Amino acid sequence: MAAYRSAAGFQRVLHAVKHVCFSKQRCGVIICRYSTVYDPNEKTFDKILIANRGEIACRVIKTCKKMGIKTVAVHSDVDSSAVHVKVADEAVCVGPAPTSKSYLNMDAIMNAIKQTGAQAVHPGYGFLSENKEFAKRLAAEGVTFIGPDTHAIQAMGDKIESKLIAKAAKVNTIPGFDGVVKDAKEAVKIAGEIGYPVMIKASAGGGGKGMRIAWNDEETSDMGFFLSGHISDICANGFCWCLQVLADKHGNALWLNERECSIQRRNQKVVEEAPSTFLDPDTRRAMGEQAVSLANAVKYSSAGTVEFLVDSKKNFYFLEMNTRLQVEHPITECITGLDLVQQMIRIAKGYKLQHKQSDIPINGWAVESRVYAEDPYKSFGLPSIGRLSQYQEPLDLPNVRVDSGIQEGSDISIYYDPMISKLVTYGKTREEALKKMEDALDNYVIRGVTHNIPLLREIIVHPRFVSGVISTKFLPEVYPDGFKGHMLTAGERRELLATAAALYVAVEIDGEKVEVSGEWNLASALLPITINGKHRTLQVCKHACFKLRVLSKLAASLSKHMPEKVPEDTSSILRSPMPGSVVAVSVKPGDNVAEGQEICVIEAMKMQNSMTAAKTAKVKSVHCKAGDTVGEGDLLVELE
Amino acid sequence: PDHLRFIRSYVSLQNARCYSVKHLSVQERIEKKRKAALTGGGQLRIAAQHKRGKLTARERLELLLDPDSFVECDMFVEHRCSDFGMEADHNKYPGDSVVTGQGRINGRLVYVFSQDFTVFGGSLSGAHAQKVCKIMDQAMMVGAPVIGLNDSGGARIQEGVESLAGYADIFLRNVMASGVVPQISLIMGPCAGGAVYSPALTDFTFMVKDTSYLFITGPDVVKSVTNEDVTQEELGGAKTHTTVSGVAHRAFENDVDALLNLRDFFNFLPLSNKDPAPVTECHDPRDRPVPGLDTIVPFESTKAYDMLDIVHGIVDEREFFEIMPNYAKNIVVGFARMNGRTVGIVGNQPKVASGCLDINSSVKGARFVRFCDAFNIPIITFVDVPGFLPGTAQEYGGIIRHGAKLLYAFAEATIPKITVITRKAYGGAYDVMSSKHLRGDVNYAWPSAEVAVMGAKGAVQIIFRGKENQAEAEAEYVEKFANPFPAAVRGFVDDIIQPSTTRKRICRDLEVLASKKQTNPWKKHANIPL
């Protein structure tokens, strides 16, 4: 039996993910070694139930374990083999997949608490974290809610009330209309008075959800139909900063510095860092003190975040207060050394803060990238679903923290947030942290779902981002025509070609020899190589950014005779860009539609997407109706 | 214009050759003939071939075989037709309308023929057939596969019955070689009429999209006989044969893509039925755990998952060459390697029609299993089958007879057979899918396996007919039968294994089974229910 390697087969199609230098000095600092002490003698809860799923549930469980607290996970039936269920000491199924029937099902969660005897509940973020009803029911049962009390949740949860309280606490607020808009007509009128652009926000919406920007009357009136919110003047090219505060039940409050959260798509954060490049110590202190005075004004206890919009003149305005642990809290933990979850648990147990304001450091720099299962080439990220056929976190790199709640084999389903993980890197300087982020992204192996790593990687090496000139409009300004993927430089292209070819044979490009070496292995997902003395990490996979074909000279020369295949004319076909459900169909066969006219609305992962006609034509056939579930690429409507 | 001038002058040169040939010395005549053979039907026709997006017969061989490995045979053969002016010198082309010989693919011997469309449209003359038969005879003698690159307008009409005889000669050899050496057909142009039966007899038929057609009769005849309007592409294009008829096993984008894929495919095959399946260097650890498999089978037994995820996870380097990926998708078949060794994979596909067995999937699976058995390729079967598809369409179509083929194929196979029941193994389909009872060597069940006569609902309606609390009865049935134990306690599965360890277990079993020897009783030949 002769053993041979099919090395002369030139067929393997290589698709390589963007490459990068390895930093040579691997410093020995372990990221996020909390300086917090876990005192085993300090009495705390025996058992905590985590009313959440995914990475945040895992994150909370981690700290509970350190504190010696038993944990209870709740889960929907599709999540029964999820990571958060496996790592918890106990798990209770609280209902079927839709969140309204499981993670938002208060009755089932109250039952789970009774059944397991949990003394406290950590709500994570989202779901019931800012639900005053839930907090009330817990209080009635004598179960501690790890978070602020109902009064603070209520006051800060209402966009209008919170603004009034902030004003009273002498916190800078944005000029604008503080009230509920009745209808589209009124919205247009008020918007006209304030001046465009304006931001419209659902009065009780959380995070970026339900927040829209309108640039003219038409857009305002469009939104007015489904949003009755309040309008305020947005700082068109503003920054978004979040001040972390920590307050106990004894009237002590601290601010733990800011998080720069300006890189957003559709008003949801993508890349965050702490501290901010733009903020000077005086402004920081001023903001911190206002944040603390707001916390005091609502008798806040637990961890919370005060969001400010900042204009280019460093004037800052209170936007809202989030009465929960925020998604991006790890970067604050990295630079302060505090374990925020531990602090929340201590505060909930009634302890006083251990730290004084002067104890709070800014050590180094931390960057967080939110790795999502979404297609970055469509509006900077439309959700995608699938099964993680291969999954490898870059944890062997130093100073990298990955908060995730999934593993190889996990399903990213349409029911929940498509976040795969939060990738955090840390360095003594911003430059170091960003460099590490580059490494970490390159060494992150995700297969089976479309993910946004190509976009994240482009952002963190973009000269404008590197220079620190960031704003909430970064993405649309840098990529006015949408994200098209990394444009290879001539040098990078050569390197990529050389590597691909070197997987088979030695390489010469345009008569020049290129040295490629490295210990690669066709079975591994990562391909660490040295090319002309430079270190690069490549990934070989299907569906990657750069499609490469390695052909012999002969095959390449004969390829010129091959017919060019004409791709299907898609202007008359409307396909679903993502899996989701059809909310509304606004045309029927025979209708005439104008280019850009809305044809139907698809909702996926709590996000509504309006599908428009690519040309002016008559509708030939409609293949979907409201309520249908559609997959990516499914035919929705045909035009003539 | 320059280009045309060149071609014109070349054509006149060619005509000149024909008249001056007899005055040349033998040496010069050899050179001339060789040169003429190399240009086939001439530059004009070569240009036309290229314009159609097709390569020439020789270009194709060059691409298919290792550099400089092609050894040609019968370059001087000419057709023997003397009717209709065919005897004229300018109607004779050295080598006629096919290029034959042997060469190497990644160093391994292969016999090839490549029909030359530039010579009389690649039509089959007696000489053409004789050339093909010669290399087929040798291939069988030596024990090396035959690859045919088909691009032919059909019979050489001028030759009449001689051409038909030629086809039959080839068919006979296709049949004789069947099960002796692997035979592969790649359709790279038209292939119509009787000619289609040679590819049909070979083990694998591949097609090139948009430029190849296979049909018994073309659209014109179809129109005149049945009054159906159909295009060539709809009638016999790559899409039709890879999705509807199941005649072709795979289609590729273009000539280059097809030939390079064929090289890859060739690596999986043994040279003959006496040759063990080839082994390649394997970078993928044989004991690699596959953690994703522990969660792949959904909790609700009605929910689908992709069997290909399991296959990709388990095989070497996630490389799987699927056969008939777009036909009868409720069964997955194809080649992969385990620890470097070629294996055949058969799996029910829960994603399509719940992975049930129907006529098409049974036939697809059966033919694949028989190929593997003929050529010593171990078979790994992944079972998740709810049963045979019910309905009049299936019964009238003869599911009994066709389903029997798969059963027959698994039962007669003597190669190493490893079976993994991932979820459902219901009813007769359980027996069929390489069960222990059909001489499965190693049969595993995952914890999610349910081996039973039928699903809980149906079973309860029969066992507890008339009983009031059906739900309770169903729960009892599920508790009893919807798990791997009933099969395991009887030894019908050898072990219940953690899914993530499946690769490791299979690699180890294959090593043990490499020396397996099993023979069926002597017979002239068996009688599979065709």
mmCIF file of C-alpha atoms in Angstrom, chain A residues 369-639:
data_model
loop_
_atom_site.group_PDB
_atom_site.id
_atom_site.type_symbol
_atom_site.label_atom_id
_atom_site.label_comp_id
_atom_site.label_asym_id
_atom_site.label_seq_id
_atom_site.Cartn_x
_atom_site.Cartn_y
_atom_site.Cartn_z
ATOM 1 C CA SER A 369 -15.234 43.356 19.988
ATOM 2 C CA ARG A 370 -18.685 41.887 19.847
ATOM 3 C CA VAL A 371 -18.496 38.836 17.681
ATOM 4 C CA TYR A 372 -21.888 38.287 16.116
ATOM 5 C CA ALA A 373 -23.394 35.621 13.909
ATOM 6 C CA GLU A 374 -24.298 38.068 11.206
ATOM 7 C CA ASP A 375 -23.380 38.966 7.680
ATOM 8 C CA PRO A 376 -21.300 42.161 7.792
ATOM 9 C CA TYR A 377 -21.664 42.690 4.061
ATOM 10 C CA LYS A 378 -25.363 43.394 4.422
ATOM 11 C CA SER A 379 -26.061 46.694 6.269
ATOM 12 C CA PHE A 380 -22.997 46.088 8.487
ATOM 13 C CA GLY A 381 -24.619 42.968 9.837
ATOM 14 C CA LEU A 382 -27.832 41.085 9.201
ATOM 15 C CA PRO A 383 -28.369 38.119 11.506
ATOM 16 C CA SER A 384 -27.411 34.692 10.299
ATOM 17 C CA ILE A 385 -28.175 31.380 11.915
ATOM 18 C CA GLY A 386 -26.592 27.983 11.870
ATOM 19 C CA ARG A 387 -24.661 25.426 13.754
ATOM 20 C CA LEU A 388 -21.095 26.086 14.849
ATOM 21 C CA SER A 389 -19.498 23.195 13.037
ATOM 22 C CA GLN A 390 -16.075 24.279 14.240
ATOM 23 C CA TYR A 391 -15.366 26.700 17.038
ATOM 24 C CA GLN A 392 -12.075 27.626 18.658
ATOM 25 C CA GLU A 393 -11.516 30.667 20.853
ATOM 26 C CA PRO A 394 -8.089 32.315 20.766
ATOM 27 C CA LEU A 395 -7.531 31.679 24.446
ATOM 28 C CA ASP A 396 -3.981 30.453 24.046
ATOM 29 C CA LEU A 397 -2.948 34.034 23.325
ATOM 30 C CA PRO A 398 -1.999 36.103 26.357
ATOM 31 C CA ASN A 399 -4.169 39.013 27.508
ATOM 32 C CA VAL A 400 -7.249 37.758 25.760
ATOM 33 C CA ARG A 401 -10.578 37.230 27.474
ATOM 34 C CA VAL A 402 -13.515 35.634 25.728
ATOM 35 C CA ASP A 403 -16.947 35.789 27.317
ATOM 36 C CA SER A 404 -19.076 33.294 25.485
ATOM 37 C CA GLY A 405 -21.952 30.974 26.125
ATOM 38 C CA ILE A 406 -21.583 28.650 23.190
ATOM 39 C CA GLN A 407 -19.262 25.883 22.107
ATOM 40 C CA GLU A 408 -18.530 23.768 19.092
ATOM 41 C CA GLY A 409 -21.787 22.191 18.008
ATOM 42 C CA SER A 410 -24.009 24.941 19.451
ATOM 43 C CA ASP A 411 -26.871 26.273 17.403
ATOM 44 C CA ILE A 412 -27.304 29.963 16.759
ATOM 45 C CA SER A 413 -31.079 30.058 16.448
ATOM 46 C CA ILE A 414 -33.541 32.693 15.352
ATOM 47 C CA TYR A 415 -34.956 32.865 18.853
ATOM 48 C CA TYR A 416 -32.154 34.697 20.596
ATOM 49 C CA ASP A 417 -29.546 37.382 20.212
ATOM 50 C CA PRO A 418 -27.027 36.361 17.552
ATOM 51 C CA MET A 419 -24.001 37.282 19.672
ATOM 52 C CA ILE A 420 -21.333 34.588 19.605
ATOM 53 C CA SER A 421 -19.005 36.129 22.143
ATOM 54 C CA LYS A 422 -17.364 39.210 23.516
ATOM 55 C CA LEU A 423 -13.705 39.208 22.657
ATOM 56 C CA VAL A 424 -11.699 41.386 25.013
ATOM 57 C CA THR A 425 -8.017 42.180 24.762
ATOM 58 C CA TYR A 426 -5.924 44.133 27.147
ATOM 59 C CA GLY A 427 -2.590 45.922 26.960
ATOM 60 C CA LYS A 428 -0.486 48.484 28.722
ATOM 61 C CA THR A 429 -1.296 50.926 25.943
ATOM 62 C CA ARG A 430 -4.099 51.279 23.430
ATOM 63 C CA GLU A 431 -1.735 50.283 20.655
ATOM 64 C CA GLU A 432 -0.847 47.081 22.456
ATOM 65 C CA ALA A 433 -4.486 46.250 23.141
ATOM 66 C CA LEU A 434 -5.421 46.790 19.499
ATOM 67 C CA LYS A 435 -2.508 44.713 18.278
ATOM 68 C CA LYS A 436 -3.654 41.894 20.522
ATOM 69 C CA MET A 437 -7.175 42.282 19.196
ATOM 70 C CA GLU A 438 -5.832 41.836 15.682
ATOM 71 C CA ASP A 439 -4.053 38.642 16.724
ATOM 72 C CA ALA A 440 -7.038 37.367 18.591
ATOM 73 C CA LEU A 441 -9.428 37.954 15.693
ATOM 74 C CA ASP A 442 -7.074 36.193 13.298
ATOM 75 C CA ASN A 443 -6.823 33.204 15.602
ATOM 76 C CA TYR A 444 -10.552 32.939 16.193
ATOM 77 C CA VAL A 445 -12.002 29.937 14.376
ATOM 78 C CA ILE A 446 -15.727 30.077 13.658
ATOM 79 C CA ARG A 447 -17.287 27.817 11.053
ATOM 80 C CA GLY A 448 -20.867 27.061 10.219
ATOM 81 C CA VAL A 449 -22.321 30.543 10.578
ATOM 82 C CA THR A 450 -21.506 33.808 8.865
ATOM 83 C CA HIS A 451 -19.820 36.083 11.376
ATOM 84 C CA ASN A 452 -18.660 39.687 11.564
ATOM 85 C CA ILE A 453 -14.964 39.127 12.260
ATOM 86 C CA PRO A 454 -13.961 40.551 8.853
ATOM 87 C CA LEU A 455 -15.690 43.815 9.751
ATOM 88 C CA LEU A 456 -14.315 43.913 13.301
ATOM 89 C CA ARG A 457 -10.834 43.381 12.001
ATOM 90 C CA GLU A 458 -11.187 46.167 9.470
ATOM 91 C CA ILE A 459 -12.446 48.561 12.133
ATOM 92 C CA ILE A 460 -9.639 48.008 14.583
ATOM 93 C CA VAL A 461 -6.887 48.529 11.999
ATOM 94 C CA HIS A 462 -8.592 51.408 10.220
ATOM 95 C CA PRO A 463 -6.367 54.504 10.416
ATOM 96 C CA ARG A 464 -9.251 56.621 11.611
ATOM 97 C CA PHE A 465 -10.068 54.220 14.410
ATOM 98 C CA VAL A 466 -6.410 53.799 15.325
ATOM 99 C CA SER A 467 -5.990 57.569 15.529
ATOM 100 C CA GLY A 468 -8.921 57.642 17.950
ATOM 101 C CA VAL A 469 -11.220 59.827 15.850
ATOM 102 C CA ILE A 470 -14.329 57.791 16.499
ATOM 103 C CA SER A 471 -17.935 58.752 16.326
ATOM 104 C CA THR A 472 -21.314 57.093 16.217
ATOM 105 C CA LYS A 473 -21.306 57.637 12.458
ATOM 106 C CA PHE A 474 -17.968 55.888 11.991
ATOM 107 C CA LEU A 475 -19.281 52.971 9.951
ATOM 108 C CA PRO A 476 -21.511 54.860 7.493
ATOM 109 C CA GLU A 477 -18.821 57.489 7.026
ATOM 110 C CA VAL A 478 -15.950 55.105 6.483
ATOM 111 C CA TYR A 479 -17.994 52.730 4.360
ATOM 112 C CA PRO A 480 -20.587 54.910 2.647
ATOM 113 C CA ASP A 481 -21.484 52.127 0.224
ATOM 114 C CA GLY A 482 -21.608 49.452 2.881
ATOM 115 C CA PHE A 483 -18.848 47.138 4.023
ATOM 116 C CA LYS A 484 -17.318 45.319 1.086
ATOM 117 C CA GLY A 485 -14.628 43.371 2.868
ATOM 118 C CA HIS A 486 -10.955 43.997 3.149
ATOM 119 C CA MET A 487 -9.336 45.365 0.026
ATOM 120 C CA LEU A 488 -6.054 43.538 -0.362
ATOM 121 C CA THR A 489 -2.996 45.646 -0.991
ATOM 122 C CA ALA A 490 -0.676 44.458 -3.724
ATOM 123 C CA GLY A 491 1.671 43.122 -1.063
ATOM 124 C CA GLU A 492 -1.030 41.283 0.820
ATOM 125 C CA ARG A 493 -2.340 39.809 -2.383
ATOM 126 C CA ARG A 494 1.101 38.457 -3.191
ATOM 127 C CA GLU A 495 1.444 36.992 0.270
ATOM 128 C CA LEU A 496 -1.901 35.312 0.037
ATOM 129 C CA LEU A 497 -1.164 33.891 -3.385
ATOM 130 C CA ALA A 498 2.217 32.702 -2.248
ATOM 131 C CA THR A 499 0.793 30.942 0.769
ATOM 132 C CA ALA A 500 -1.914 29.256 -1.208
ATOM 133 C CA ALA A 501 0.571 28.056 -3.752
ATOM 134 C CA ALA A 502 3.058 27.024 -1.088
ATOM 135 C CA LEU A 503 0.532 24.585 0.290
ATOM 136 C CA TYR A 504 1.326 22.604 -2.830
ATOM 137 C CA VAL A 505 4.724 23.598 -4.090
ATOM 138 C CA ALA A 506 7.420 26.264 -3.864
ATOM 139 C CA VAL A 507 6.473 29.719 -4.972
ATOM 140 C CA GLU A 508 7.518 32.259 -7.496
ATOM 141 C CA ILE A 509 5.318 35.240 -8.260
ATOM 142 C CA ASP A 510 5.993 37.249 -11.402
ATOM 143 C CA GLY A 511 9.471 35.820 -11.503
ATOM 144 C CA GLU A 512 10.229 36.700 -7.910
ATOM 145 C CA LYS A 513 10.814 34.025 -5.321
ATOM 146 C CA VAL A 514 8.716 34.224 -2.168
ATOM 147 C CA GLU A 515 9.853 32.326 0.899
ATOM 148 C CA VAL A 516 6.987 30.634 2.664
ATOM 149 C CA SER A 517 7.590 28.359 5.590
ATOM 150 C CA GLY A 518 5.795 27.143 8.634
ATOM 151 C CA GLU A 519 4.516 24.098 10.411
ATOM 152 C CA TRP A 520 1.144 23.834 8.804
ATOM 153 C CA ASN A 521 -1.238 21.021 9.041
ATOM 154 C CA LEU A 522 -4.128 20.535 6.687
ATOM 155 C CA ALA A 523 -6.271 19.194 9.470
ATOM 156 C CA SER A 524 -6.029 22.300 11.615
ATOM 157 C CA ALA A 525 -8.162 25.353 11.115
ATOM 158 C CA LEU A 526 -5.314 27.811 11.674
ATOM 159 C CA LEU A 527 -2.349 28.202 9.413
ATOM 160 C CA PRO A 528 0.552 29.967 11.117
ATOM 161 C CA ILE A 529 3.202 30.749 8.523
ATOM 162 C CA THR A 530 6.266 32.849 7.950
ATOM 163 C CA ILE A 531 6.329 34.650 4.662
ATOM 164 C CA ASN A 532 9.462 36.537 3.663
ATOM 165 C CA GLY A 533 10.316 36.691 7.353
ATOM 166 C CA LYS A 534 6.935 38.027 8.498
ATOM 167 C CA HIS A 535 4.562 36.044 10.698
ATOM 168 C CA ARG A 536 1.019 35.636 9.502
ATOM 169 C CA THR A 537 -1.968 33.664 10.669
ATOM 170 C CA LEU A 538 -4.329 32.462 8.001
ATOM 171 C CA GLN A 539 -7.426 30.379 8.106
ATOM 172 C CA VAL A 540 -8.428 28.098 5.318
ATOM 173 C CA CYS A 541 -12.126 27.566 4.927
ATOM 174 C CA LYS A 542 -15.068 27.709 2.618
ATOM 175 C CA HIS A 543 -17.040 30.948 2.576
ATOM 176 C CA ALA A 544 -14.143 33.197 3.567
ATOM 177 C CA CYS A 545 -13.227 36.693 2.464
ATOM 178 C CA PHE A 546 -10.757 35.864 -0.237
ATOM 179 C CA LYS A 547 -11.382 33.151 -2.737
ATOM 180 C CA LEU A 548 -8.250 31.600 -4.098
ATOM 181 C CA ARG A 549 -7.809 28.865 -6.607
ATOM 182 C CA VAL A 550 -4.490 27.207 -6.982
ATOM 183 C CA LEU A 551 -4.029 26.036 -10.546
ATOM 184 C CA SER A 552 -1.076 24.652 -12.414
ATOM 185 C CA LYS A 553 0.347 26.796 -15.165
ATOM 186 C CA LEU A 554 -1.374 24.627 -17.729
ATOM 187 C CA ALA A 555 -4.762 24.701 -16.028
ATOM 188 C CA ALA A 556 -4.525 28.452 -15.617
ATOM 189 C CA SER A 557 -3.717 28.976 -19.271
ATOM 190 C CA LEU A 558 -6.506 26.678 -20.438
ATOM 191 C CA SER A 559 -8.958 28.440 -18.158
ATOM 192 C CA LYS A 560 -9.118 31.291 -20.657
ATOM 193 C CA HIS A 561 -11.286 29.121 -22.892
ATOM 194 C CA MET A 562 -13.818 28.467 -20.150
ATOM 195 C CA PRO A 563 -17.157 30.151 -20.695
ATOM 196 C CA GLU A 564 -18.138 32.901 -18.312
ATOM 197 C CA LYS A 565 -21.282 32.001 -16.466
ATOM 198 C CA VAL A 566 -23.859 34.748 -16.369
ATOM 199 C CA PRO A 567 -25.235 35.182 -12.882
ATOM 200 C CA GLU A 568 -28.978 35.211 -12.439
ATOM 201 C CA ASP A 569 -30.561 38.643 -12.931
ATOM 202 C CA THR A 570 -31.642 39.441 -9.424
ATOM 203 C CA SER A 571 -33.309 42.799 -9.983
ATOM 204 C CA SER A 572 -36.637 41.149 -10.676
ATOM 205 C CA ILE A 573 -36.363 38.672 -7.841
ATOM 206 C CA LEU A 574 -36.609 39.527 -4.196
ATOM 207 C CA ARG A 575 -35.081 36.990 -1.877
ATOM 208 C CA SER A 576 -34.936 37.005 1.887
ATOM 209 C CA PRO A 577 -31.501 38.261 2.948
ATOM 210 C CA MET A 578 -31.675 36.331 6.210
ATOM 211 C CA PRO A 579 -33.758 33.788 8.031
ATOM 212 C CA GLY A 580 -36.726 35.266 9.839
ATOM 213 C CA SER A 581 -40.440 35.744 9.711
ATOM 214 C CA VAL A 582 -42.553 37.822 7.351
ATOM 215 C CA VAL A 583 -44.233 40.635 9.270
ATOM 216 C CA ALA A 584 -46.101 42.281 6.427
ATOM 217 C CA VAL A 585 -46.440 42.051 2.663
ATOM 218 C CA SER A 586 -47.522 45.295 1.075
ATOM 219 C CA VAL A 587 -47.991 44.239 -2.548
ATOM 220 C CA LYS A 588 -50.085 41.751 -4.488
ATOM 221 C CA PRO A 589 -49.643 40.344 -7.989
ATOM 222 C CA GLY A 590 -50.412 42.914 -10.638
ATOM 223 C CA ASP A 591 -49.460 45.906 -8.502
ATOM 224 C CA ASN A 592 -47.106 48.444 -9.961
ATOM 225 C CA VAL A 593 -44.188 49.224 -7.698
ATOM 226 C CA ALA A 594 -41.624 51.987 -7.928
ATOM 227 C CA GLU A 595 -37.934 51.444 -7.359
ATOM 228 C CA GLY A 596 -37.266 51.636 -3.652
ATOM 229 C CA GLN A 597 -40.878 51.010 -2.678
ATOM 230 C CA GLU A 598 -41.404 48.736 0.289
ATOM 231 C CA ILE A 599 -42.544 45.284 -0.725
ATOM 232 C CA CYS A 600 -42.484 43.428 2.532
ATOM 233 C CA VAL A 601 -41.012 43.469 6.014
ATOM 234 C CA ILE A 602 -38.951 40.622 7.430
ATOM 235 C CA GLU A 603 -38.281 40.352 11.112
ATOM 236 C CA ALA A 604 -35.338 38.456 12.475
ATOM 237 C CA MET A 605 -33.910 38.568 15.942
ATOM 238 C CA LYS A 606 -36.160 41.382 17.025
ATOM 239 C CA MET A 607 -35.144 43.494 14.053
ATOM 240 C CA GLN A 608 -37.434 44.609 11.287
ATOM 241 C CA ASN A 609 -36.044 44.912 7.783
ATOM 242 C CA SER A 610 -37.923 46.623 5.050
ATOM 243 C CA MET A 611 -37.444 44.924 1.678
ATOM 244 C CA THR A 612 -37.731 47.249 -1.267
ATOM 245 C CA ALA A 613 -38.108 46.864 -5.022
ATOM 246 C CA ALA A 614 -34.842 47.012 -6.970
ATOM 247 C CA LYS A 615 -36.584 48.465 -10.018
ATOM 248 C CA THR A 616 -39.848 49.957 -11.143
ATOM 249 C CA ALA A 617 -42.020 47.125 -12.399
ATOM 250 C CA LYS A 618 -45.216 45.185 -12.076
ATOM 251 C CA VAL A 619 -45.448 42.491 -9.411
ATOM 252 C CA LYS A 620 -45.524 39.093 -11.090
ATOM 253 C CA SER A 621 -46.004 36.828 -8.119
ATOM 254 C CA VAL A 622 -45.867 36.894 -4.337
ATOM 255 C CA HIS A 623 -44.450 33.850 -2.607
ATOM 256 C CA CYS A 624 -44.897 34.773 1.019
ATOM 257 C CA LYS A 625 -47.524 36.042 3.380
ATOM 258 C CA ALA A 626 -47.461 37.675 6.780
ATOM 259 C CA GLY A 627 -46.564 35.171 9.449
ATOM 260 C CA ASP A 628 -44.509 32.892 7.194
ATOM 261 C CA THR A 629 -41.105 31.747 8.343
ATOM 262 C CA VAL A 630 -38.514 32.169 5.628
ATOM 263 C CA GLY A 631 -34.938 31.001 5.235
ATOM 264 C CA GLU A 632 -32.036 32.946 3.809
ATOM 265 C CA GLY A 633 -32.297 33.109 0.029
ATOM 266 C CA ASP A 634 -35.960 32.114 -0.072
ATOM 267 C CA LEU A 635 -37.920 33.680 -2.917
ATOM 268 C CA LEU A 636 -40.309 36.325 -1.601
ATOM 269 C CA VAL A 637 -41.615 38.279 -4.564
ATOM 270 C CA GLU A 638 -41.039 38.196 -8.316
ATOM 271 C CA LEU A 639 -41.315 41.285 -10.482
#
